[in-house]
XYZ file of C-alpha atoms in Angstrom:
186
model
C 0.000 0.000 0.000
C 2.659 2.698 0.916
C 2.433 6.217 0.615
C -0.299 6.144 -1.655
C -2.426 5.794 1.123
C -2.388 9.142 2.609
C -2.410 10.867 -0.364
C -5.708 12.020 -2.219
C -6.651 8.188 -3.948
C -4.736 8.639 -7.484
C -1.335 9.071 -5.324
C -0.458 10.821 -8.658
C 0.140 13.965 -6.832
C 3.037 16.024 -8.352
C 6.057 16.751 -7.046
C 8.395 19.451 -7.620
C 12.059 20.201 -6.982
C 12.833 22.968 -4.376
C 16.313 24.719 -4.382
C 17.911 26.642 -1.827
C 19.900 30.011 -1.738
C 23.003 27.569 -1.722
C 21.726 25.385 -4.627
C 20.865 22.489 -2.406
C 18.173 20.664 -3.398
C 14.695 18.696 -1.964
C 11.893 16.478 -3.659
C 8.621 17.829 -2.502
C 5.082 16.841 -2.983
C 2.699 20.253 -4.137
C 0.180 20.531 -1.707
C -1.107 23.485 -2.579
C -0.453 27.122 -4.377
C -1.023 30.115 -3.635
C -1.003 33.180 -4.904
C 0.256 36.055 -3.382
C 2.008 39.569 -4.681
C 1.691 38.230 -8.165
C 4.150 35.390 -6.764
C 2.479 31.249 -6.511
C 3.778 30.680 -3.293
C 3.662 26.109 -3.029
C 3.405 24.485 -0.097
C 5.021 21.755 -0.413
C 6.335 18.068 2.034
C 9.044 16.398 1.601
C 9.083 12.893 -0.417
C 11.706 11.535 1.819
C 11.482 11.696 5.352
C 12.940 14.776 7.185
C 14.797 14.907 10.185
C 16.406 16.321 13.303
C 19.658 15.924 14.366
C 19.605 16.268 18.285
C 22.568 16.025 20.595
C 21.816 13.919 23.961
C 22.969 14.021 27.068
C 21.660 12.378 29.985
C 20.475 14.869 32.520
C 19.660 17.607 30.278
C 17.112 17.887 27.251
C 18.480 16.532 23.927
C 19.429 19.856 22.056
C 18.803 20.309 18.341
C 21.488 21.306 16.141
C 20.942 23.160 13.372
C 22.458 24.578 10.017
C 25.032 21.507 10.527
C 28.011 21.984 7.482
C 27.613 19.003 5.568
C 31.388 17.652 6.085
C 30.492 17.623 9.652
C 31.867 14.067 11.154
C 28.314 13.935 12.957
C 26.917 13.066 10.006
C 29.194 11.548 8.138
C 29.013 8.909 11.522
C 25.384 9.451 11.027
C 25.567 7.838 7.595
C 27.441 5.186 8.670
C 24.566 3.978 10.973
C 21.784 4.698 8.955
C 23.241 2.392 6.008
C 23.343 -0.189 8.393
C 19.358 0.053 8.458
C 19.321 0.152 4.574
C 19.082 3.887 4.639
C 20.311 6.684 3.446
C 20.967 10.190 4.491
C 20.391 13.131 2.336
C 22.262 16.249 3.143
C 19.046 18.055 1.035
C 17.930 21.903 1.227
C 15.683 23.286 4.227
C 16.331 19.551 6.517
C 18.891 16.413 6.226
C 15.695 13.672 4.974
C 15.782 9.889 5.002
C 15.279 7.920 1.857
C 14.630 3.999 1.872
C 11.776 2.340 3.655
C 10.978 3.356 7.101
C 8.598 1.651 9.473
C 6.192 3.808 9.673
C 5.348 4.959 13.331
C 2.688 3.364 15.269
C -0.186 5.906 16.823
C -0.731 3.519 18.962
C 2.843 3.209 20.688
C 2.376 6.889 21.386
C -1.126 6.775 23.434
C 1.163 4.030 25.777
C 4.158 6.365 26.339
C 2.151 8.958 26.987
C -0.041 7.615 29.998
C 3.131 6.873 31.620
C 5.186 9.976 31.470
C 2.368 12.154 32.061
C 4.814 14.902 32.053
C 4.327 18.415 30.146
C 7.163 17.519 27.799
C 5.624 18.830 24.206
C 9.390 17.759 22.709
C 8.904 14.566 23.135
C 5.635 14.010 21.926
C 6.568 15.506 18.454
C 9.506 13.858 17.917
C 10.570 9.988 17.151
C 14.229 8.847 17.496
C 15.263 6.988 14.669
C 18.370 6.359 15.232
C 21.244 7.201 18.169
C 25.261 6.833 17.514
C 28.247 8.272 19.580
C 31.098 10.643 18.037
C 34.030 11.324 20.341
C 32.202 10.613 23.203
C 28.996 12.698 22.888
C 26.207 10.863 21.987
C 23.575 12.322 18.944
C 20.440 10.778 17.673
C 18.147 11.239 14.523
C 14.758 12.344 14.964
C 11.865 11.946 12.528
C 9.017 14.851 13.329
C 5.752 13.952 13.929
C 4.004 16.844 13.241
C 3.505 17.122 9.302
C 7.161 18.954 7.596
C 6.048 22.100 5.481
C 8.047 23.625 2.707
C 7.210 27.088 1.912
C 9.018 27.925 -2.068
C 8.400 30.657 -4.792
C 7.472 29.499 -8.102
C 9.523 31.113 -10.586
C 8.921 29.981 -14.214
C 9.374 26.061 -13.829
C 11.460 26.433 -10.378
C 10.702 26.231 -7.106
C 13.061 28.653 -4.721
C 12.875 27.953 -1.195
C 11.460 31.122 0.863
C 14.060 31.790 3.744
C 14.247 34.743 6.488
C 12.716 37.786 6.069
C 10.729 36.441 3.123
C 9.552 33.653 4.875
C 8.376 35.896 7.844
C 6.585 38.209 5.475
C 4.504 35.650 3.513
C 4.235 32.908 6.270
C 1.148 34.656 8.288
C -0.444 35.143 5.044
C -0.306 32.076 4.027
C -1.567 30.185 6.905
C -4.382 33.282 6.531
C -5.359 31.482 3.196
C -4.903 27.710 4.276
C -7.490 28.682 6.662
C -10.082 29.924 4.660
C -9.460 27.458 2.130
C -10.526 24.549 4.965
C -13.351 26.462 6.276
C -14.366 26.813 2.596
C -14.287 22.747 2.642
């Protein structure tokens, strides 16, 4: 069955490259356009799976790390591990993402957790580790979000160019506006 599943019947549901200010690029599914300023703004998910790269220690909250340089040993150890699982890491634009076949999580293994650490921990409920690995000494692990990955990109003439920083804070409000309507409009 796979991905098909979630998506609207068909599963033919077209996806688009998105390219970063550095030229990096990610596989997206179109979700939806829309139009603002005379620009299509997409909004767009990842095909592969995206992920977190956290770094753990045991008596303090794992801590994400973020715009990681891609010849960092972290994840060229990170590689290493994941292509024991028959996966591969994708240094892409926006996230690192996952390709190969995950298991995909279990609701129901959530509902369990939760009951017993009744605590007010919102991290942990949004976040699934994938995979954990040590590099000189410090351990790290992989997380795969939970809540659904959007990517915001400008369509220019058969591109898609990812919205970052001020951009992004400009159009983002706006376009959640529209998302809105649209689903009360449903």
């Amino acid at each position: 069955m796979g991905e098909s599943s979630s998506l609207s019947g068909s599963g033919d549901v077209p996806t688009i490259v998105v390219r970063d200010g550095k030229g990096k690029e990610l596989l997206c599914f179109l979700e939806q356009l829309i139009p603002l300023d005379g620009h299509d703004y997409a909004l767009l998910t990842p095909v592969d799976t995206p992920v977190c790269l956290f770094r753990l220690s045991d008596d303090e909250e794992p801590e994400l790390l973020e715009g990681l340089d891609a010849s960092e040993p972290i994840l060229s150890t990170a590689e290493v591990v994941l292509q024991e699982h028959e996966l591969t890491l994708v240094r892409s634009a926006v996230t690192l993402t996952v390709s190969g076949e995950l298991e995909e999580p279990d609701p129901e293994d959530f509902d369990e957790e939760d009951e017993e650490n009744d605590s007010d921990d919102d991290d942990a409920e949004t976040y699934e580790l994938l995979v954990s690995f040590m590099v000189a000494d410090e351990e790290y692990g992989l997380y795969i979000p939970l809540d659904p990955f959007f990517v915001v990109a400008r369509m220019e003439n058969d591109h898609a160019l990812l919205v970052e920083g001020e951009e992004f804070e400009r159009v983002q409000p706006r376009i959640e506006a529209e998302l809105e309507e649209r689903e009360s409009q449903d």
